[in-house]
Short mmCIF file of N, CA, C and O in Angstrom, two decimals:
data_model
loop_
_atom_site.label_atom_id
_atom_site.label_comp_id
_atom_site.label_asym_id
_atom_site.label_seq_id
_atom_site.Cartn_x
_atom_site.Cartn_y
_atom_site.Cartn_z
N UNK A 167 -61.84 -118.10 -80.12
CA UNK A 167 -62.97 -117.30 -80.54
C UNK A 167 -63.55 -117.88 -81.83
O UNK A 167 -62.83 -118.20 -82.76
N UNK A 168 -64.87 -117.99 -81.87
CA UNK A 168 -65.55 -118.52 -83.05
C UNK A 168 -65.57 -117.47 -84.14
O UNK A 168 -65.83 -116.30 -83.91
N UNK A 169 -65.26 -117.91 -85.37
CA UNK A 169 -65.29 -117.00 -86.51
C UNK A 169 -66.67 -117.01 -87.14
O UNK A 169 -67.31 -118.04 -87.25
N UNK A 170 -67.12 -115.82 -87.55
CA UNK A 170 -68.41 -115.67 -88.21
C UNK A 170 -68.15 -114.99 -89.54
O UNK A 170 -67.40 -114.04 -89.63
N UNK A 171 -68.76 -115.50 -90.61
CA UNK A 171 -68.59 -114.88 -91.91
C UNK A 171 -69.37 -113.57 -91.98
O UNK A 171 -70.51 -113.48 -91.54
N UNK A 172 -68.72 -112.55 -92.53
CA UNK A 172 -69.31 -111.22 -92.69
C UNK A 172 -69.39 -110.92 -94.17
O UNK A 172 -68.44 -111.16 -94.92
N UNK A 173 -70.52 -110.39 -94.62
CA UNK A 173 -70.75 -110.08 -96.03
C UNK A 173 -70.71 -108.56 -96.23
O UNK A 173 -71.34 -107.82 -95.48
N UNK A 174 -69.97 -108.12 -97.25
CA UNK A 174 -69.99 -106.72 -97.67
C UNK A 174 -70.97 -106.60 -98.82
O UNK A 174 -70.81 -107.25 -99.85
N UNK A 175 -72.02 -105.82 -98.62
CA UNK A 175 -72.99 -105.60 -99.69
C UNK A 175 -73.09 -104.10 -99.97
O UNK A 175 -72.96 -103.29 -99.07
N UNK A 176 -73.30 -103.75 -101.23
CA UNK A 176 -73.36 -102.36 -101.67
C UNK A 176 -74.72 -102.10 -102.32
O UNK A 176 -75.21 -102.93 -103.09
N UNK A 177 -75.30 -100.94 -102.03
CA UNK A 177 -76.60 -100.55 -102.57
C UNK A 177 -76.51 -99.18 -103.22
O UNK A 177 -75.84 -98.29 -102.70
N UNK A 178 -77.19 -99.01 -104.34
CA UNK A 178 -77.36 -97.71 -104.95
C UNK A 178 -78.74 -97.22 -104.57
O UNK A 178 -79.72 -97.95 -104.73
N UNK A 179 -78.83 -95.98 -104.03
CA UNK A 179 -80.10 -95.49 -103.49
C UNK A 179 -80.41 -94.08 -103.96
O UNK A 179 -79.53 -93.34 -104.39
N UNK A 180 -81.69 -93.70 -103.78
CA UNK A 180 -82.11 -92.33 -104.01
C UNK A 180 -81.50 -91.45 -102.91
O UNK A 180 -80.95 -91.96 -101.93
N UNK A 181 -81.61 -90.14 -103.07
CA UNK A 181 -81.08 -89.23 -102.04
C UNK A 181 -81.68 -89.51 -100.67
O UNK A 181 -81.00 -89.38 -99.66
N UNK A 182 -82.94 -89.89 -100.65
CA UNK A 182 -83.61 -90.16 -99.38
C UNK A 182 -83.19 -91.51 -98.79
O UNK A 182 -83.48 -91.81 -97.64
N UNK A 183 -82.52 -92.33 -99.60
CA UNK A 183 -82.10 -93.64 -99.12
C UNK A 183 -83.24 -94.63 -99.02
O UNK A 183 -83.14 -95.63 -98.33
N UNK A 184 -84.33 -94.34 -99.74
CA UNK A 184 -85.50 -95.21 -99.64
C UNK A 184 -85.69 -96.11 -100.86
O UNK A 184 -86.21 -97.19 -100.74
N UNK A 185 -85.28 -95.65 -102.00
CA UNK A 185 -85.42 -96.44 -103.23
C UNK A 185 -84.05 -96.98 -103.59
O UNK A 185 -83.23 -96.28 -104.17
N UNK A 186 -83.77 -98.23 -103.20
CA UNK A 186 -82.43 -98.79 -103.34
C UNK A 186 -82.42 -100.04 -104.21
O UNK A 186 -83.43 -100.74 -104.33
N UNK A 187 -81.28 -100.30 -104.78
CA UNK A 187 -81.05 -101.52 -105.56
C UNK A 187 -79.71 -102.10 -105.14
O UNK A 187 -78.76 -101.37 -104.89
N UNK A 188 -79.66 -103.41 -105.05
CA UNK A 188 -78.40 -104.08 -104.77
C UNK A 188 -77.53 -103.90 -105.99
O UNK A 188 -77.95 -104.21 -107.11
N UNK A 189 -76.33 -103.34 -105.82
CA UNK A 189 -75.44 -103.14 -106.95
C UNK A 189 -74.88 -104.47 -107.43
O UNK A 189 -74.71 -105.40 -106.65
N UNK A 190 -74.60 -104.56 -108.69
CA UNK A 190 -74.12 -105.80 -109.29
C UNK A 190 -72.64 -105.97 -109.02
O UNK A 190 -71.80 -105.75 -109.88
N UNK A 191 -72.33 -106.33 -107.79
CA UNK A 191 -70.96 -106.61 -107.41
C UNK A 191 -70.94 -108.00 -106.81
O UNK A 191 -71.95 -108.47 -106.30
N UNK A 192 -69.80 -108.65 -106.87
CA UNK A 192 -69.74 -109.98 -106.25
C UNK A 192 -69.76 -109.81 -104.74
O UNK A 192 -69.14 -108.91 -104.19
N UNK A 193 -70.53 -110.64 -104.09
CA UNK A 193 -70.56 -110.61 -102.63
C UNK A 193 -69.20 -111.08 -102.14
O UNK A 193 -68.62 -112.02 -102.67
N UNK A 194 -68.67 -110.39 -101.14
CA UNK A 194 -67.39 -110.78 -100.57
C UNK A 194 -67.61 -111.17 -99.12
O UNK A 194 -68.35 -110.52 -98.41
N UNK A 195 -66.97 -112.25 -98.71
CA UNK A 195 -67.09 -112.73 -97.34
C UNK A 195 -65.80 -112.46 -96.58
O UNK A 195 -64.71 -112.66 -97.11
N UNK A 196 -65.95 -112.02 -95.34
CA UNK A 196 -64.81 -111.73 -94.47
C UNK A 196 -65.00 -112.50 -93.17
O UNK A 196 -66.12 -112.82 -92.79
N UNK A 197 -63.90 -112.72 -92.48
CA UNK A 197 -63.98 -113.45 -91.22
C UNK A 197 -64.17 -112.53 -90.02
O UNK A 197 -64.32 -113.01 -88.91
N UNK A 198 -64.16 -111.21 -90.25
CA UNK A 198 -64.44 -110.28 -89.16
C UNK A 198 -65.12 -109.03 -89.72
O UNK A 198 -64.91 -108.67 -90.87
N UNK A 199 -65.90 -108.40 -88.88
CA UNK A 199 -66.57 -107.16 -89.28
C UNK A 199 -65.53 -106.06 -89.54
O UNK A 199 -65.66 -105.28 -90.47
N UNK A 200 -64.47 -106.02 -88.74
CA UNK A 200 -63.43 -105.01 -88.92
C UNK A 200 -62.74 -105.15 -90.27
O UNK A 200 -62.46 -104.16 -90.95
N UNK A 201 -62.48 -106.39 -90.69
CA UNK A 201 -61.85 -106.62 -92.00
C UNK A 201 -62.77 -106.14 -93.12
O UNK A 201 -62.32 -105.54 -94.10
N UNK A 202 -64.05 -106.39 -92.97
CA UNK A 202 -65.02 -105.94 -93.97
C UNK A 202 -65.06 -104.42 -94.02
O UNK A 202 -65.02 -103.81 -95.10
N UNK A 203 -65.13 -103.78 -92.87
CA UNK A 203 -65.21 -102.33 -92.81
C UNK A 203 -63.97 -101.65 -93.39
O UNK A 203 -64.06 -100.56 -93.95
N UNK A 204 -62.82 -102.30 -93.30
CA UNK A 204 -61.59 -101.74 -93.91
C UNK A 204 -61.70 -101.70 -95.42
O UNK A 204 -61.04 -100.89 -96.07
N UNK A 205 -62.52 -102.55 -96.01
CA UNK A 205 -62.67 -102.61 -97.47
C UNK A 205 -63.75 -101.66 -98.02
O UNK A 205 -63.85 -101.48 -99.22
N UNK A 206 -64.53 -101.06 -97.14
CA UNK A 206 -65.63 -100.21 -97.61
C UNK A 206 -65.13 -99.06 -98.48
O UNK A 206 -65.68 -98.82 -99.55
N UNK A 207 -64.10 -98.34 -98.05
CA UNK A 207 -63.62 -97.20 -98.84
C UNK A 207 -63.20 -97.62 -100.24
O UNK A 207 -63.55 -96.96 -101.22
N UNK A 208 -62.46 -98.72 -100.34
CA UNK A 208 -62.04 -99.21 -101.66
C UNK A 208 -63.25 -99.59 -102.51
O UNK A 208 -63.32 -99.29 -103.69
N UNK A 209 -64.21 -100.24 -101.88
CA UNK A 209 -65.40 -100.67 -102.61
C UNK A 209 -66.23 -99.47 -103.06
O UNK A 209 -66.80 -99.46 -104.14
N UNK A 210 -66.30 -98.44 -102.23
CA UNK A 210 -67.06 -97.24 -102.58
C UNK A 210 -66.44 -96.56 -103.80
O UNK A 210 -67.16 -96.09 -104.67
N UNK A 211 -65.13 -96.54 -103.87
CA UNK A 211 -64.47 -95.92 -105.02
C UNK A 211 -64.84 -96.63 -106.32
O UNK A 211 -65.03 -95.99 -107.34
N UNK A 212 -64.96 -97.94 -106.29
CA UNK A 212 -65.30 -98.68 -107.51
C UNK A 212 -66.76 -98.49 -107.90
O UNK A 212 -67.11 -98.68 -109.05
N UNK A 213 -67.60 -98.11 -106.96
CA UNK A 213 -69.03 -97.93 -107.24
C UNK A 213 -69.40 -96.48 -107.52
O UNK A 213 -70.56 -96.16 -107.72
N UNK A 214 -68.43 -95.57 -107.55
CA UNK A 214 -68.73 -94.15 -107.75
C UNK A 214 -69.35 -93.87 -109.11
O UNK A 214 -70.00 -92.85 -109.29
N UNK A 215 -69.19 -94.75 -110.07
CA UNK A 215 -69.79 -94.56 -111.39
C UNK A 215 -71.23 -95.07 -111.45
O UNK A 215 -71.88 -94.94 -112.48
N UNK A 216 -71.71 -95.66 -110.39
CA UNK A 216 -73.09 -96.17 -110.37
C UNK A 216 -74.06 -95.00 -110.52
O UNK A 216 -73.81 -93.92 -110.00
N UNK A 217 -75.15 -95.20 -111.26
CA UNK A 217 -76.08 -94.11 -111.54
C UNK A 217 -77.04 -93.81 -110.37
O UNK A 217 -78.25 -93.71 -110.56
N UNK A 218 -76.51 -93.69 -109.17
CA UNK A 218 -77.31 -93.42 -107.99
C UNK A 218 -76.68 -92.26 -107.22
O UNK A 218 -75.45 -92.19 -107.12
N UNK A 219 -77.48 -91.37 -106.64
CA UNK A 219 -76.90 -90.27 -105.88
C UNK A 219 -76.32 -90.70 -104.54
O UNK A 219 -75.47 -90.02 -103.98
N UNK A 220 -76.75 -91.84 -104.03
CA UNK A 220 -76.28 -92.31 -102.73
C UNK A 220 -75.86 -93.77 -102.83
O UNK A 220 -76.58 -94.58 -103.41
N UNK A 221 -74.70 -94.08 -102.28
CA UNK A 221 -74.21 -95.46 -102.21
C UNK A 221 -74.15 -95.83 -100.73
O UNK A 221 -73.59 -95.10 -99.92
N UNK A 222 -74.75 -96.97 -100.38
CA UNK A 222 -74.73 -97.46 -99.01
C UNK A 222 -73.96 -98.77 -98.98
O UNK A 222 -74.21 -99.66 -99.78
N UNK A 223 -73.01 -98.87 -98.05
CA UNK A 223 -72.26 -100.11 -97.86
C UNK A 223 -72.67 -100.69 -96.51
O UNK A 223 -72.90 -99.96 -95.54
N UNK A 224 -72.75 -102.01 -96.44
CA UNK A 224 -73.14 -102.67 -95.20
C UNK A 224 -72.29 -103.91 -94.98
O UNK A 224 -72.11 -104.71 -95.90
N UNK A 225 -71.76 -104.05 -93.79
CA UNK A 225 -71.05 -105.26 -93.38
C UNK A 225 -71.90 -105.96 -92.33
O UNK A 225 -72.29 -105.35 -91.34
N UNK A 226 -72.20 -107.23 -92.58
CA UNK A 226 -73.00 -107.96 -91.60
C UNK A 226 -72.97 -109.45 -91.82
O UNK A 226 -72.48 -109.93 -92.85
N UNK A 227 -73.48 -110.16 -90.86
CA UNK A 227 -73.59 -111.61 -90.97
C UNK A 227 -74.63 -111.91 -92.06
O UNK A 227 -75.38 -111.02 -92.47
N UNK A 228 -74.70 -113.14 -92.53
CA UNK A 228 -75.74 -113.47 -93.52
C UNK A 228 -77.15 -113.09 -93.05
O UNK A 228 -77.93 -112.55 -93.81
N UNK A 229 -77.46 -113.33 -91.79
CA UNK A 229 -78.80 -113.00 -91.27
C UNK A 229 -79.01 -111.48 -91.26
O UNK A 229 -80.06 -110.99 -91.65
N UNK A 230 -77.99 -110.72 -90.80
CA UNK A 230 -78.10 -109.26 -90.79
C UNK A 230 -78.21 -108.72 -92.20
O UNK A 230 -78.97 -107.78 -92.46
N UNK A 231 -77.46 -109.31 -93.12
CA UNK A 231 -77.49 -108.87 -94.51
C UNK A 231 -78.86 -109.10 -95.12
O UNK A 231 -79.38 -108.25 -95.84
N UNK A 232 -79.48 -110.23 -94.82
CA UNK A 232 -80.82 -110.51 -95.34
C UNK A 232 -81.81 -109.46 -94.86
O UNK A 232 -82.66 -108.99 -95.62
N UNK A 233 -81.69 -109.03 -93.60
CA UNK A 233 -82.60 -108.02 -93.05
C UNK A 233 -82.37 -106.68 -93.73
O UNK A 233 -83.32 -106.01 -94.14
N UNK A 234 -81.11 -106.26 -93.89
CA UNK A 234 -80.84 -104.96 -94.49
C UNK A 234 -81.21 -104.95 -95.97
O UNK A 234 -81.73 -103.97 -96.48
N UNK A 235 -80.97 -106.05 -96.66
CA UNK A 235 -81.36 -106.12 -98.08
C UNK A 235 -82.87 -106.03 -98.20
O UNK A 235 -83.39 -105.28 -99.03
N UNK A 236 -83.59 -106.74 -97.34
CA UNK A 236 -85.05 -106.69 -97.39
C UNK A 236 -85.57 -105.31 -97.03
O UNK A 236 -86.57 -104.85 -97.57
N UNK A 237 -84.86 -104.59 -96.15
CA UNK A 237 -85.26 -103.25 -95.75
C UNK A 237 -84.97 -102.23 -96.86
O UNK A 237 -85.79 -101.38 -97.16
N UNK A 238 -83.78 -102.31 -97.47
CA UNK A 238 -83.38 -101.32 -98.48
C UNK A 238 -83.95 -101.61 -99.86
O UNK A 238 -84.19 -100.69 -100.64
N UNK A 239 -84.12 -102.87 -100.19
CA UNK A 239 -84.61 -103.24 -101.53
C UNK A 239 -85.71 -104.29 -101.41
O UNK A 239 -85.58 -105.40 -101.90
N UNK A 240 -86.83 -103.95 -100.76
CA UNK A 240 -87.90 -104.93 -100.55
C UNK A 240 -88.55 -105.37 -101.85
O UNK A 240 -88.71 -104.58 -102.77
N UNK A 241 -88.89 -106.64 -101.89
CA UNK A 241 -89.62 -107.16 -103.04
C UNK A 241 -88.84 -107.25 -104.33
O UNK A 241 -89.41 -107.49 -105.38
N UNK A 242 -87.52 -107.09 -104.27
CA UNK A 242 -86.73 -107.13 -105.50
C UNK A 242 -86.07 -108.47 -105.73
O UNK A 242 -85.44 -108.68 -106.76
N UNK A 243 -86.17 -109.36 -104.76
CA UNK A 243 -85.48 -110.64 -104.89
C UNK A 243 -84.00 -110.51 -104.59
O UNK A 243 -83.23 -111.43 -104.84
N UNK A 244 -83.59 -109.38 -104.05
CA UNK A 244 -82.18 -109.13 -103.79
C UNK A 244 -81.61 -110.04 -102.71
O UNK A 244 -80.43 -110.36 -102.74
N UNK A 245 -82.44 -110.48 -101.76
CA UNK A 245 -81.94 -111.38 -100.72
C UNK A 245 -81.42 -112.66 -101.36
O UNK A 245 -80.32 -113.12 -101.07
N UNK A 246 -82.19 -113.23 -102.29
CA UNK A 246 -81.73 -114.44 -102.95
C UNK A 246 -80.56 -114.14 -103.88
O UNK A 246 -79.70 -114.98 -104.11
N UNK A 247 -80.50 -112.92 -104.43
CA UNK A 247 -79.38 -112.54 -105.29
C UNK A 247 -78.07 -112.53 -104.50
O UNK A 247 -77.04 -113.00 -104.98
N UNK A 248 -78.11 -112.02 -103.27
CA UNK A 248 -76.90 -112.02 -102.43
C UNK A 248 -76.50 -113.45 -102.13
O UNK A 248 -75.35 -113.82 -102.21
N UNK A 249 -77.47 -114.28 -101.79
CA UNK A 249 -77.18 -115.66 -101.41
C UNK A 249 -76.64 -116.47 -102.58
O UNK A 249 -75.86 -117.40 -102.40
N UNK A 250 -77.04 -116.12 -103.81
CA UNK A 250 -76.65 -116.94 -104.95
C UNK A 250 -75.36 -116.47 -105.62
O UNK A 250 -74.83 -117.16 -106.49
N UNK A 251 -74.84 -115.30 -105.23
CA UNK A 251 -73.63 -114.80 -105.88
C UNK A 251 -72.42 -115.63 -105.50
O UNK A 251 -72.32 -116.16 -104.41
N UNK A 252 -71.48 -115.71 -106.44
CA UNK A 252 -70.20 -116.34 -106.11
C UNK A 252 -69.52 -115.43 -105.12
O UNK A 252 -69.64 -114.21 -105.18
N UNK A 253 -68.77 -116.02 -104.20
CA UNK A 253 -68.15 -115.21 -103.18
C UNK A 253 -66.64 -115.35 -103.22
O UNK A 253 -66.10 -116.37 -103.60
N UNK A 254 -65.97 -114.27 -102.81
CA UNK A 254 -64.53 -114.28 -102.63
C UNK A 254 -64.31 -114.27 -101.12
O UNK A 254 -64.74 -113.36 -100.44
N UNK A 255 -63.68 -115.30 -100.60
CA UNK A 255 -63.45 -115.38 -99.17
C UNK A 255 -62.07 -114.83 -98.86
O UNK A 255 -61.10 -115.15 -99.52
N UNK A 256 -61.99 -113.97 -97.84
CA UNK A 256 -60.74 -113.37 -97.41
C UNK A 256 -60.39 -113.97 -96.05
O UNK A 256 -60.66 -113.38 -95.01
N UNK A 257 -59.79 -115.17 -96.01
CA UNK A 257 -59.58 -115.87 -94.74
C UNK A 257 -58.59 -115.20 -93.82
O UNK A 257 -58.63 -115.43 -92.63
N UNK A 258 -57.69 -114.40 -94.32
CA UNK A 258 -56.69 -113.79 -93.47
C UNK A 258 -57.05 -112.36 -93.08
O UNK A 258 -56.22 -111.63 -92.59
N UNK A 259 -58.27 -111.96 -93.35
CA UNK A 259 -58.70 -110.60 -93.06
C UNK A 259 -58.99 -110.42 -91.60
O UNK A 259 -59.39 -111.29 -90.91
#
């Protein structure tokens, strides 16, 4: 089976989920969507102090992540911010 890198990205949003910002966390790469999703709860706990009423976590391929970032935080340059962040790879996930 071919492995695909999955990115966990976190967003701080308004209650309506329309005004979002990419949170300043290091992008993490996983070798499976399931491995990424297992880390969401831990990641949410670390972001609970963020000054946003809603936190959204997303696990996706780089292409999927670019679409969701552009949808949640359009015009903010967040797509390039995700691409330029240093990443922690979890190869055994």
